[in-house]
CSV table of C-alpha atoms and ligand atoms in Angstrom, one decimal:
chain,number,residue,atom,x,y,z
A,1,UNK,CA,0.0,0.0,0.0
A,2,UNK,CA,2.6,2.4,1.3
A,3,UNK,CA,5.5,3.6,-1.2
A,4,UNK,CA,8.2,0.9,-0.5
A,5,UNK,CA,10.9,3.2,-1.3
A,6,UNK,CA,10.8,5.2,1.4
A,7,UNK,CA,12.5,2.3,3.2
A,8,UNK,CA,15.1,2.8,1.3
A,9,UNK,CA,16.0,6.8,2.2
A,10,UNK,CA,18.9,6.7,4.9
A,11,UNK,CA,17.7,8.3,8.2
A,12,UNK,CA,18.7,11.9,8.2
A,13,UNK,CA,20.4,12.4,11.2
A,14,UNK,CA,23.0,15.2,10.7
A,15,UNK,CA,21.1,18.6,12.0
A,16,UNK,CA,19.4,16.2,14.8
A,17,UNK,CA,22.6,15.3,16.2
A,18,UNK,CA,24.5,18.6,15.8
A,19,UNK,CA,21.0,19.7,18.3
A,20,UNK,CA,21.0,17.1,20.5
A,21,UNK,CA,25.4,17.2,21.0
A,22,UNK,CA,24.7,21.1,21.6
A,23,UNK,CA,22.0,20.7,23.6
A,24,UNK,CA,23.9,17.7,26.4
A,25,UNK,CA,26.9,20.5,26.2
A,26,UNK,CA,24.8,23.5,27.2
A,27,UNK,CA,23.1,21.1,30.0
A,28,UNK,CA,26.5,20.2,31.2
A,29,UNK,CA,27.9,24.0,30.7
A,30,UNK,CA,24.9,26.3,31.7
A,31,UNK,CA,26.9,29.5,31.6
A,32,UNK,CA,28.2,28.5,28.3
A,33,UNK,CA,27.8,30.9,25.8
A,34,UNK,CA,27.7,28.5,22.4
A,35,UNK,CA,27.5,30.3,19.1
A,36,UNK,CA,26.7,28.4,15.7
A,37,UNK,CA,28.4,28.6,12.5
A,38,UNK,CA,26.3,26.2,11.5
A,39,UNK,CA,23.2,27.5,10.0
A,40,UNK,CA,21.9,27.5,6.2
A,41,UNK,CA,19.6,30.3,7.2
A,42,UNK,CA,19.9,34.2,6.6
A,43,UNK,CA,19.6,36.5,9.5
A,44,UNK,CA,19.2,39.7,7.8
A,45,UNK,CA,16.2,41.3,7.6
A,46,UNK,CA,14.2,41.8,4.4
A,47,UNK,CA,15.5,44.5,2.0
A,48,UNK,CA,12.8,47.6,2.7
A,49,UNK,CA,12.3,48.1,-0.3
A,50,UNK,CA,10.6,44.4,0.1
A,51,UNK,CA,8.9,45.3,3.0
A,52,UNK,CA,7.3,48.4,1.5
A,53,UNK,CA,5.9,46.0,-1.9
A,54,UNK,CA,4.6,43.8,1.1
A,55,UNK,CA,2.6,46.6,2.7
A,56,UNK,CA,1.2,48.0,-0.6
A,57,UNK,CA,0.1,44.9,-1.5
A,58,UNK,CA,-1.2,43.8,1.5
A,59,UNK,CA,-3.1,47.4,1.7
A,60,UNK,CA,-4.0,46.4,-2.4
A,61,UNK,CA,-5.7,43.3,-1.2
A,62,UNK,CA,-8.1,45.5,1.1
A,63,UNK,CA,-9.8,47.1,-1.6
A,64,UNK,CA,-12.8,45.0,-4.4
A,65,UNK,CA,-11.1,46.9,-7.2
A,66,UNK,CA,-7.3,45.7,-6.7
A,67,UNK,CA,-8.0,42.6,-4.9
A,68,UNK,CA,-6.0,39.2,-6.4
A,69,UNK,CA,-7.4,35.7,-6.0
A,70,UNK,CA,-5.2,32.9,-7.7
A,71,UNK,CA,-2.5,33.6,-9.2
A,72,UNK,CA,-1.9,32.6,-12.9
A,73,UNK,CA,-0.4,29.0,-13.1
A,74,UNK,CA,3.3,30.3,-14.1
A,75,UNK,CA,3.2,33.5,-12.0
A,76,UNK,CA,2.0,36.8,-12.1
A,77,UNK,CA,3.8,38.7,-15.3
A,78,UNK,CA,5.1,41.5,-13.6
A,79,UNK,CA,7.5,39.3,-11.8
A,80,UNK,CA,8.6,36.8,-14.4
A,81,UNK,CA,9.1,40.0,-15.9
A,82,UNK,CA,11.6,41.4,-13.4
A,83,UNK,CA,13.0,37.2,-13.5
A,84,UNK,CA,13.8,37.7,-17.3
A,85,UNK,CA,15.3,41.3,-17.0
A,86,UNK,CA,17.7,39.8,-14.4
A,87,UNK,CA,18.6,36.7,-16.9
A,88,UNK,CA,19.0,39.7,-19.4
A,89,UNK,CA,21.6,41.6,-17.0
A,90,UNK,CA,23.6,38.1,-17.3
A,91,UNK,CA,23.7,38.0,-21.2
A,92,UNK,CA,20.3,35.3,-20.7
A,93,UNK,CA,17.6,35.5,-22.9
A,94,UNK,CA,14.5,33.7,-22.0
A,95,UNK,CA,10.9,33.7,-23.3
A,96,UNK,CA,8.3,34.8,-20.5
A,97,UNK,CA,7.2,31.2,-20.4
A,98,UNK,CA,9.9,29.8,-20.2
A,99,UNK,CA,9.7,30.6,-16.1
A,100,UNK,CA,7.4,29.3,-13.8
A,101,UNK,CA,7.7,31.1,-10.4
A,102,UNK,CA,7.5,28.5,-7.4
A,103,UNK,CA,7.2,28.8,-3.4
A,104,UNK,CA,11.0,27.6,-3.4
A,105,UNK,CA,14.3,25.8,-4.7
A,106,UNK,CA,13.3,22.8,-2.6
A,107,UNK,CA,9.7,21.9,-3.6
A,108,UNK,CA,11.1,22.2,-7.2
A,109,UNK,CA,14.0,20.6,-7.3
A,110,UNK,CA,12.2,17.7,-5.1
A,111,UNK,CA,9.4,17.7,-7.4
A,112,UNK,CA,11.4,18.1,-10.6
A,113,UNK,CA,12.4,14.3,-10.2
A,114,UNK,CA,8.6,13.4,-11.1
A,115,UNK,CA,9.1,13.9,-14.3
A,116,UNK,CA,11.5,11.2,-14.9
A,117,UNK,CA,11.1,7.0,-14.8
A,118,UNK,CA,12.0,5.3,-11.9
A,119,UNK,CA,14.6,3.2,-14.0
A,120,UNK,CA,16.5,5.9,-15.2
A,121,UNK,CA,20.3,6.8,-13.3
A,122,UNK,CA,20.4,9.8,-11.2
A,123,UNK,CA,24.3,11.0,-10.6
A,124,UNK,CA,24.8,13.5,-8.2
A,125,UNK,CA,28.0,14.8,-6.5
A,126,UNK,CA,29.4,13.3,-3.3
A,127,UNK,CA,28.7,15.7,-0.5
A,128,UNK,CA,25.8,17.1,-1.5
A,129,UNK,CA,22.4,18.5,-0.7
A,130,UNK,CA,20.1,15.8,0.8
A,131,UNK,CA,17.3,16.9,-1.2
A,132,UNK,CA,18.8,15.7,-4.9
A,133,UNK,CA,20.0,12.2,-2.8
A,134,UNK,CA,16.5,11.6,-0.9
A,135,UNK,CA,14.0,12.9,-4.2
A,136,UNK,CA,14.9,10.1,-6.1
A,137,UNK,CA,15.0,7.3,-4.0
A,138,UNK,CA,11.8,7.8,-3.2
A,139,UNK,CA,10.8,8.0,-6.8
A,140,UNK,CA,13.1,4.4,-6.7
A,141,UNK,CA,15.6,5.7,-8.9
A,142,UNK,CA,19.3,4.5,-8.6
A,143,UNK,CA,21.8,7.1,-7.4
A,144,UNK,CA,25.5,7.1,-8.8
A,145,UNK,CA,27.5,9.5,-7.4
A,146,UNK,CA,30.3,12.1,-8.5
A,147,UNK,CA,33.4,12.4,-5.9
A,148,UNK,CA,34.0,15.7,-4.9
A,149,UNK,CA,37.2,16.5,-2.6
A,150,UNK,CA,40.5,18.5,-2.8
A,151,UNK,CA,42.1,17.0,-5.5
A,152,UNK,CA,39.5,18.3,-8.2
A,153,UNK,CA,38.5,21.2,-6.0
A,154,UNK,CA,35.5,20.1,-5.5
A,155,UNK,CA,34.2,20.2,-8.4
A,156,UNK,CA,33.8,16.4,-9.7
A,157,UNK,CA,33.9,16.8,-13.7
A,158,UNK,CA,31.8,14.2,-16.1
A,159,UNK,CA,32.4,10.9,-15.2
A,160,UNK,CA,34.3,9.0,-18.4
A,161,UNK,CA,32.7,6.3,-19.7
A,162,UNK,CA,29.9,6.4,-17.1
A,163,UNK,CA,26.0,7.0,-18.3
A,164,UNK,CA,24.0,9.2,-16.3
A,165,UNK,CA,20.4,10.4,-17.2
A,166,UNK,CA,19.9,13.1,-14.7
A,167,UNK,CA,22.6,15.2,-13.3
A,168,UNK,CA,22.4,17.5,-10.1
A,169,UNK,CA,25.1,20.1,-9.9
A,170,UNK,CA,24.8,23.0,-7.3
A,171,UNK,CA,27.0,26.3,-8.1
A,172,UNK,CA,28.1,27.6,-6.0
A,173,UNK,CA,27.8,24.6,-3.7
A,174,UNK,CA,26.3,23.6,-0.6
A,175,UNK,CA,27.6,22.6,1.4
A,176,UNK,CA,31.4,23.0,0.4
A,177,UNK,CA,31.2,26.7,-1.3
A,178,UNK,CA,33.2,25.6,-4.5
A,179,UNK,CA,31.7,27.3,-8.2
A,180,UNK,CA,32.1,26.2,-11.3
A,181,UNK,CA,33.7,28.4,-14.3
A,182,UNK,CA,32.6,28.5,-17.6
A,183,UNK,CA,35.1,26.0,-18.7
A,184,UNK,CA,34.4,23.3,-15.4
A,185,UNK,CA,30.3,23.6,-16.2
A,186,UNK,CA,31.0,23.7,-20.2
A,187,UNK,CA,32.1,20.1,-19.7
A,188,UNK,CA,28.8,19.4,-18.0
A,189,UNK,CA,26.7,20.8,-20.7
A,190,UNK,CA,28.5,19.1,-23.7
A,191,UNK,CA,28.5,15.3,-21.1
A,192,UNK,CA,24.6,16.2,-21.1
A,193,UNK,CA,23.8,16.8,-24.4
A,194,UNK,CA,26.3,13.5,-25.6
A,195,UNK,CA,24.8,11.5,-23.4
A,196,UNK,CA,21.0,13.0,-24.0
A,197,UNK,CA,20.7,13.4,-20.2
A,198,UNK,CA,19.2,16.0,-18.2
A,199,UNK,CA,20.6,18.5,-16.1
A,200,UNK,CA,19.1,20.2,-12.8
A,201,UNK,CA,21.2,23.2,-12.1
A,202,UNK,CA,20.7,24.6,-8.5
A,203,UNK,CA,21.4,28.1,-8.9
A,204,UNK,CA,20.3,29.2,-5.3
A,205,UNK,CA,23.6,30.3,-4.1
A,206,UNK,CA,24.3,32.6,-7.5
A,207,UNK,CA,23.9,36.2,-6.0
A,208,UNK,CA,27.2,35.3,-4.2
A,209,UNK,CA,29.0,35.4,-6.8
A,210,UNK,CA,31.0,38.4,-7.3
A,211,UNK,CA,33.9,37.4,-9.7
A,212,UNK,CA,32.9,37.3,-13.7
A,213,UNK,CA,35.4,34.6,-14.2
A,214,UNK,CA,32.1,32.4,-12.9
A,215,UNK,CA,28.3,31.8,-14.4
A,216,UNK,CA,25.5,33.1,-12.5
A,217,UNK,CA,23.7,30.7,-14.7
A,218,UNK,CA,24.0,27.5,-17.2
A,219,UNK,CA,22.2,29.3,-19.6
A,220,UNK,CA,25.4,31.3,-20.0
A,221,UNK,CA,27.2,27.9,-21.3
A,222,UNK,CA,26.2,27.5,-25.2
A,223,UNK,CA,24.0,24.2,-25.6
A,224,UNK,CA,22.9,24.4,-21.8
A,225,UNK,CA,18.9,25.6,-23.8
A,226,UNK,CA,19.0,21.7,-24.8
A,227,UNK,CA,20.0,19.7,-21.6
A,228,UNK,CA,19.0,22.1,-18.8
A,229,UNK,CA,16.4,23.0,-16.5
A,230,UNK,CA,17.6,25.8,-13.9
A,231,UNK,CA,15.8,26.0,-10.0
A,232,UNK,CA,16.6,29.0,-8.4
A,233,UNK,CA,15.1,31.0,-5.7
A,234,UNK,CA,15.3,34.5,-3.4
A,235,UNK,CA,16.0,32.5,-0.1
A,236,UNK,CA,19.6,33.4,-0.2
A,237,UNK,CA,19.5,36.2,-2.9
A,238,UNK,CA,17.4,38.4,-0.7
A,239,UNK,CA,16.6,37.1,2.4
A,240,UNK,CA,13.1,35.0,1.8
A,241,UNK,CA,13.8,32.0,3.6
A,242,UNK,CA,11.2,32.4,5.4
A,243,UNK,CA,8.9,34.5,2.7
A,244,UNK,CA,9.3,31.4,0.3
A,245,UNK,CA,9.3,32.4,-3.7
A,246,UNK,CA,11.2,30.7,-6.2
A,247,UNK,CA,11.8,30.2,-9.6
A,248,UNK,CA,12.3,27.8,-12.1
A,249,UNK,CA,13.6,28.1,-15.6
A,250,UNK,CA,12.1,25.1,-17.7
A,251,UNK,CA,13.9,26.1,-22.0
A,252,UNK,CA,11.4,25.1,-24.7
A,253,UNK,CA,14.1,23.8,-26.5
A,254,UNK,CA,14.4,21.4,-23.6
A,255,UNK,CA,13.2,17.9,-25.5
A,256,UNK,CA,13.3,14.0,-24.7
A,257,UNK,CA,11.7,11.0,-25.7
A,258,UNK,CA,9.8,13.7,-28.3
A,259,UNK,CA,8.2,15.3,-25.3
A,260,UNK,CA,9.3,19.1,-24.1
A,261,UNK,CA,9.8,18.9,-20.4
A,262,UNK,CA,8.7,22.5,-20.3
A,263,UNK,CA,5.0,21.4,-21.1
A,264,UNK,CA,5.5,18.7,-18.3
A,265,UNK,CA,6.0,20.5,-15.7
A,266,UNK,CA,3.3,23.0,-17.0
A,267,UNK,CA,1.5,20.1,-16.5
A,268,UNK,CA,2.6,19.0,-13.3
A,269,UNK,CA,2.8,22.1,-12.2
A,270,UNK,CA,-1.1,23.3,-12.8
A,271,UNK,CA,-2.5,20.1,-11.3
A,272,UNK,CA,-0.6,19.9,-7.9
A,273,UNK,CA,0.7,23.5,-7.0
A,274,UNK,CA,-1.9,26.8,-7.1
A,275,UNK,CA,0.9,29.7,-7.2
A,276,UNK,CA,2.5,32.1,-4.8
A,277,UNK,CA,0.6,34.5,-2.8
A,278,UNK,CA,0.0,37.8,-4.9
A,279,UNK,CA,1.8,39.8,-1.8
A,280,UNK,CA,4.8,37.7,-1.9
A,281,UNK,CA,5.3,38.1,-5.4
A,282,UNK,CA,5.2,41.7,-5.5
A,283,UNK,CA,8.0,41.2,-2.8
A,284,UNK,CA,10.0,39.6,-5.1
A,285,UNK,CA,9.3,42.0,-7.7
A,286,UNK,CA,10.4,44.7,-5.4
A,287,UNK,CA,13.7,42.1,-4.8
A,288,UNK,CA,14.6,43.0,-8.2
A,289,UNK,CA,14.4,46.5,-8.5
A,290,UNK,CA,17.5,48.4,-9.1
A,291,UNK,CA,16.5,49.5,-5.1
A,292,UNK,CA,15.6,46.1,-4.1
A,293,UNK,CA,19.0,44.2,-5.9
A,294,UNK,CA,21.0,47.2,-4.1
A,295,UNK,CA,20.0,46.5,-0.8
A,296,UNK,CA,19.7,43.1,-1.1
A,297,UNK,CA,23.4,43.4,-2.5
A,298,UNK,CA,24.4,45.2,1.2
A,299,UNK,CA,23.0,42.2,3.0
A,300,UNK,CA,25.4,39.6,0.9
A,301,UNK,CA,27.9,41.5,1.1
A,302,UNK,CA,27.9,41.7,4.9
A,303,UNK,CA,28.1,37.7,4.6
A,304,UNK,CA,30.9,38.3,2.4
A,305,UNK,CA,32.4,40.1,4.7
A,306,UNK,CA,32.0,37.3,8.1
A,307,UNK,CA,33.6,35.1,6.0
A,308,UNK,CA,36.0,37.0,5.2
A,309,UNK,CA,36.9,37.0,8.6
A,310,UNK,CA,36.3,33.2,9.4
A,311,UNK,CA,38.3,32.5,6.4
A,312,UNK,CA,41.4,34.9,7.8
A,313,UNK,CA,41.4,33.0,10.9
A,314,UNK,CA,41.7,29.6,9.4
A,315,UNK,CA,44.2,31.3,6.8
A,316,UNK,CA,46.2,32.6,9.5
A,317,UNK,CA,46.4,28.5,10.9
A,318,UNK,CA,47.2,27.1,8.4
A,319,UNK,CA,44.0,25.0,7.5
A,320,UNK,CA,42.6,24.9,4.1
A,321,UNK,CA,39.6,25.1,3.3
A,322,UNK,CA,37.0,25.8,0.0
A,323,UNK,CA,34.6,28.6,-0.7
A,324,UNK,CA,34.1,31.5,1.6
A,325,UNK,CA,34.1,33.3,-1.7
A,326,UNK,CA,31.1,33.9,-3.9
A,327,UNK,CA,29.5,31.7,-0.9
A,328,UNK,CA,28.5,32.1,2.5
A,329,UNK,CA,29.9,29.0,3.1
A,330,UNK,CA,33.5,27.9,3.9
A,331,UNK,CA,34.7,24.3,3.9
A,332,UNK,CA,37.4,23.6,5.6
A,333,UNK,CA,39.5,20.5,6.5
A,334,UNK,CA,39.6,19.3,10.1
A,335,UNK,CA,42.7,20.1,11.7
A,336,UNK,CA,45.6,17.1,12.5
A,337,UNK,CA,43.7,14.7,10.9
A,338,UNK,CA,40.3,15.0,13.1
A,339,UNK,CA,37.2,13.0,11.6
A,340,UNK,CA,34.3,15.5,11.1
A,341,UNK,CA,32.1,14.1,14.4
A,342,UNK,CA,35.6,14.2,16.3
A,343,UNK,CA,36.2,17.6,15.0
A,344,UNK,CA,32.9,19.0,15.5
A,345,UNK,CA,33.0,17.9,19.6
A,346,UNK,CA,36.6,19.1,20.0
A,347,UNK,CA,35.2,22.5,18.4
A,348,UNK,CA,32.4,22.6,20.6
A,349,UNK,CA,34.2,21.7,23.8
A,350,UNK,CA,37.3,24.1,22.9
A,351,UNK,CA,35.8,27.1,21.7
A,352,UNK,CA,32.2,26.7,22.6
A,353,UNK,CA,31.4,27.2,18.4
A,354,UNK,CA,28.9,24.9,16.6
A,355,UNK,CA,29.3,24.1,12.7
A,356,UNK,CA,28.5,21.1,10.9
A,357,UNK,CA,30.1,18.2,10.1
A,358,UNK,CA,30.8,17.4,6.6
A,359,UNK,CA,30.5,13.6,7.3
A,360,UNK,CA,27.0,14.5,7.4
A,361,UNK,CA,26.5,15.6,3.7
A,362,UNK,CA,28.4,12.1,2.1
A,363,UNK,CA,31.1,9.8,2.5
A,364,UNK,CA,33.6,12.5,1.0
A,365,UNK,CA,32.8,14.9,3.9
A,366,UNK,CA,34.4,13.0,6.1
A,367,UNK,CA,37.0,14.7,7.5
A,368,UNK,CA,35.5,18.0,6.6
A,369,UNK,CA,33.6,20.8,8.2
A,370,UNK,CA,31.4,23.3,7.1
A,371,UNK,CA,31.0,26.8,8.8
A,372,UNK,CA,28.8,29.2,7.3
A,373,UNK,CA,29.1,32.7,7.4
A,374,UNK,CA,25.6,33.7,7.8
A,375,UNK,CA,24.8,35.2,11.0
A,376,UNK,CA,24.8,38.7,13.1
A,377,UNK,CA,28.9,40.5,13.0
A,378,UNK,CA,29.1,40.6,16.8
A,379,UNK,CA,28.9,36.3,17.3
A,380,UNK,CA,31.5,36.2,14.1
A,381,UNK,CA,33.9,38.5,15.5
A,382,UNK,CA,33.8,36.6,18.4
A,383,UNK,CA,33.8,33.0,16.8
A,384,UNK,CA,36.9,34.4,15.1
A,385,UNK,CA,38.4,35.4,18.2
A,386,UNK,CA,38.0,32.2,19.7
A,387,UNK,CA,38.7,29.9,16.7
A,388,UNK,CA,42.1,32.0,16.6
A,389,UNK,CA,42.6,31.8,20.3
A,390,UNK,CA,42.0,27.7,20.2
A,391,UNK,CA,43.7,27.2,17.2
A,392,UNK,CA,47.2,28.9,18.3
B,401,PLP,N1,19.2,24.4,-2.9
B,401,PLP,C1,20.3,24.5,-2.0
B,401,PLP,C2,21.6,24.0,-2.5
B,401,PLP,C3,20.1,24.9,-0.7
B,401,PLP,O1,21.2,24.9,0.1
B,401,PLP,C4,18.9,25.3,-0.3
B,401,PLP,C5,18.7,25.8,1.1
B,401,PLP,O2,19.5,25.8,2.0
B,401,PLP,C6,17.8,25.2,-1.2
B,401,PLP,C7,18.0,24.8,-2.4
B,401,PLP,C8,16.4,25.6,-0.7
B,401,PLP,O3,16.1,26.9,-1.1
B,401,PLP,P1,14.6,27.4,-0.9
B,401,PLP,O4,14.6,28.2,0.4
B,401,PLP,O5,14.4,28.3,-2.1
B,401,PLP,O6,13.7,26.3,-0.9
């Protein structure tokens, strides 16, 4: 009766246990004062020029004339508007519907999987987001997997010889921080279209990037229109974790087994999601106003800027680690050889600082250890000082 699968998804332990370890230390410690690197979430507030579209809207839906029920399936056209003007900025050219705006990068990239036959390969890179792992073996899909570690930066490249059908690549990466270049995500694209598989680009870390020497998207990668379908969302771009809006870009060009995936998920989409709420998408129209994007900008930069000065600290050590550059993410390499469980309770212990380890996001995190660099300056400056202070 019950979808057998399910069996099959490994428990997912790793925030669970970082809670529970910090929780028996703060029992045992009750004047500790334990700060975590270790959340995915933002901390600053909305960009105002958000929260003003919020209140106009919210004052819109008061009134019989202006009042908004459903939204259209796709989104409301002012926004996918805004979605293809900011495509534009980065040399992207889209058609209107080519973009379906979504609650999230989550729901889609979990529900993308649908579209696909449970007997197809799935190859995603070792670590990795749970979400690419877990969506399809629950659809019962078998998962091959794409090493990621120092040696190729960690960024795994095309496996030779190896067939895959669907390919998940995040850039930049959670949870290790590392981007592709044109060249590294080129060699994706032209593996995709050889092998007629299909690629589901997580672009929900893109805003961090400040250097042009990267893609913001694959759509800047000639031949991604025919192998590609891009999830990305304003979580991390402008602080809507919390608001949820999303977007996914779905090319018509984007064709298998004689079917266009783009009227698929038009499909899917119209029969088991009913939009975003009219308010929140005027939020995220205001998110990409030349106001919105400028404040928005202020709020990544002040990650930027934390791990900049987490990154100095392990810098100054010694330790290496990946991203903490066009990423609020920095993933370093336990010190004198520490596993990522021993590493995280010697952390903890020593310095009274939470983080997460990489253990937890694959078999090639171990040994590994993600901090992140969202959070408020005054705890960073401190977790710096006491990182630097341990470490010495
Ligand atoms: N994709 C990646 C790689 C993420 O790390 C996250 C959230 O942490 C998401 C997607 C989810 O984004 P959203 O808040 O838009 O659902």
């Amino acid at each position: 009766m019950l979808n057998k699968e399910y069996s099959n998804l490994k428990p997912s332990y790793l925030f669970r246990d970082v809670a529970q370890r910090r929780k028996a230390y703060q029992q045992e410690h009750p004047d500790s004062k334990v700060i975590s690197l270790g959340i995915g979430d933002v901390t600053r507030p909305l960009p105002a020029a958000v929260v003003a579209a919020a209140k106009r809207a919210a004052e819109e839906m008061a009134h019989v004339e202006t009042f908004r029920g459903y939204s259209p399936d796709q989104g409301y056209d002012f926004l996918r508007e805004a979605i293809k003007n900011y495509y534009a900025g980065h040399g992207v050219e889209l058609k209107l519907d080519e973009i379906f705006v979504s609650d999230g990068a989550k729901s889609d990239v979990g529900n993308l999987s649908e579209l696909f036959d449970s007997s197809i390969t799935a190859l995603v890179p070792d670590p990795v987001y749970p979400v690419y792992v877990d969506s399809n073996i629950m659809s019962g899909r078998k998962v091959i997997y794409a090493p990621a570690n120092a040696e190729n930066g960690f960024l795994p490249a095309p496996p030779e010889g190896e067939h895959a059908d669907l390919i998940y690549i995040c850039s930049p990466n959670n949870p290790t921080g590392a981007a592709y270049d044109f060249d590294g995500l080129r060699a994706w694209v032209d593996y995709a279209n050889a092998q007629d598989a299909v690629i589901i680009y997580d672009a929900a870390y893109e805003a961090f990037i400040t250097s042009d020497e990267l893609p913001h998207s694959i759509y800047q990668i000639p031949g991604a229109r025919t192998c590609a379908i891009e999830v990305c969302s304003l979580s991390k771009t402008a602080g809507f974790t919390g608001v949820r809006c999303g977007y996914t870009i779905v090319p018509l060009e984007l064709v298998r087994d004689g079917v266009t995936l783009h009227s698929m998920w038009l499909r899917r989409q119209s029969t088991k999601f009913n939009g975003v709420c009219y308010i929140v998408q005027r939020m995220a129209e205001a998110a990409f106003s030349p106001e919105g994007m400028a404040q928005a900008r202020a709020n990544l930069e002040y990650y930027g800027e934390n791990a900049r000065i987490l990154g100095d600290v392990l810098t100054r050590h010694g330790i290496s680690y990946f991203g903490g550059k066009c990423s609020p993410y920095l993933w370093m390499r336990c010190p004198n050889g520490m596993g990522s469980w021993e590493f995280f309770d010697a952390l903890l212990s020593g310095c009274e600082i939470v983080g997460t380890p990489g253990a937890g996001f694959g078999t090639q995190g171990e040994g590994w250890f993600r901090l992140t660099a969202f959070g408020e300056r005054e705890s960073v400056l401190e977790a710096a000082q006491r990182l630097d202070k341990w470490l010495d």
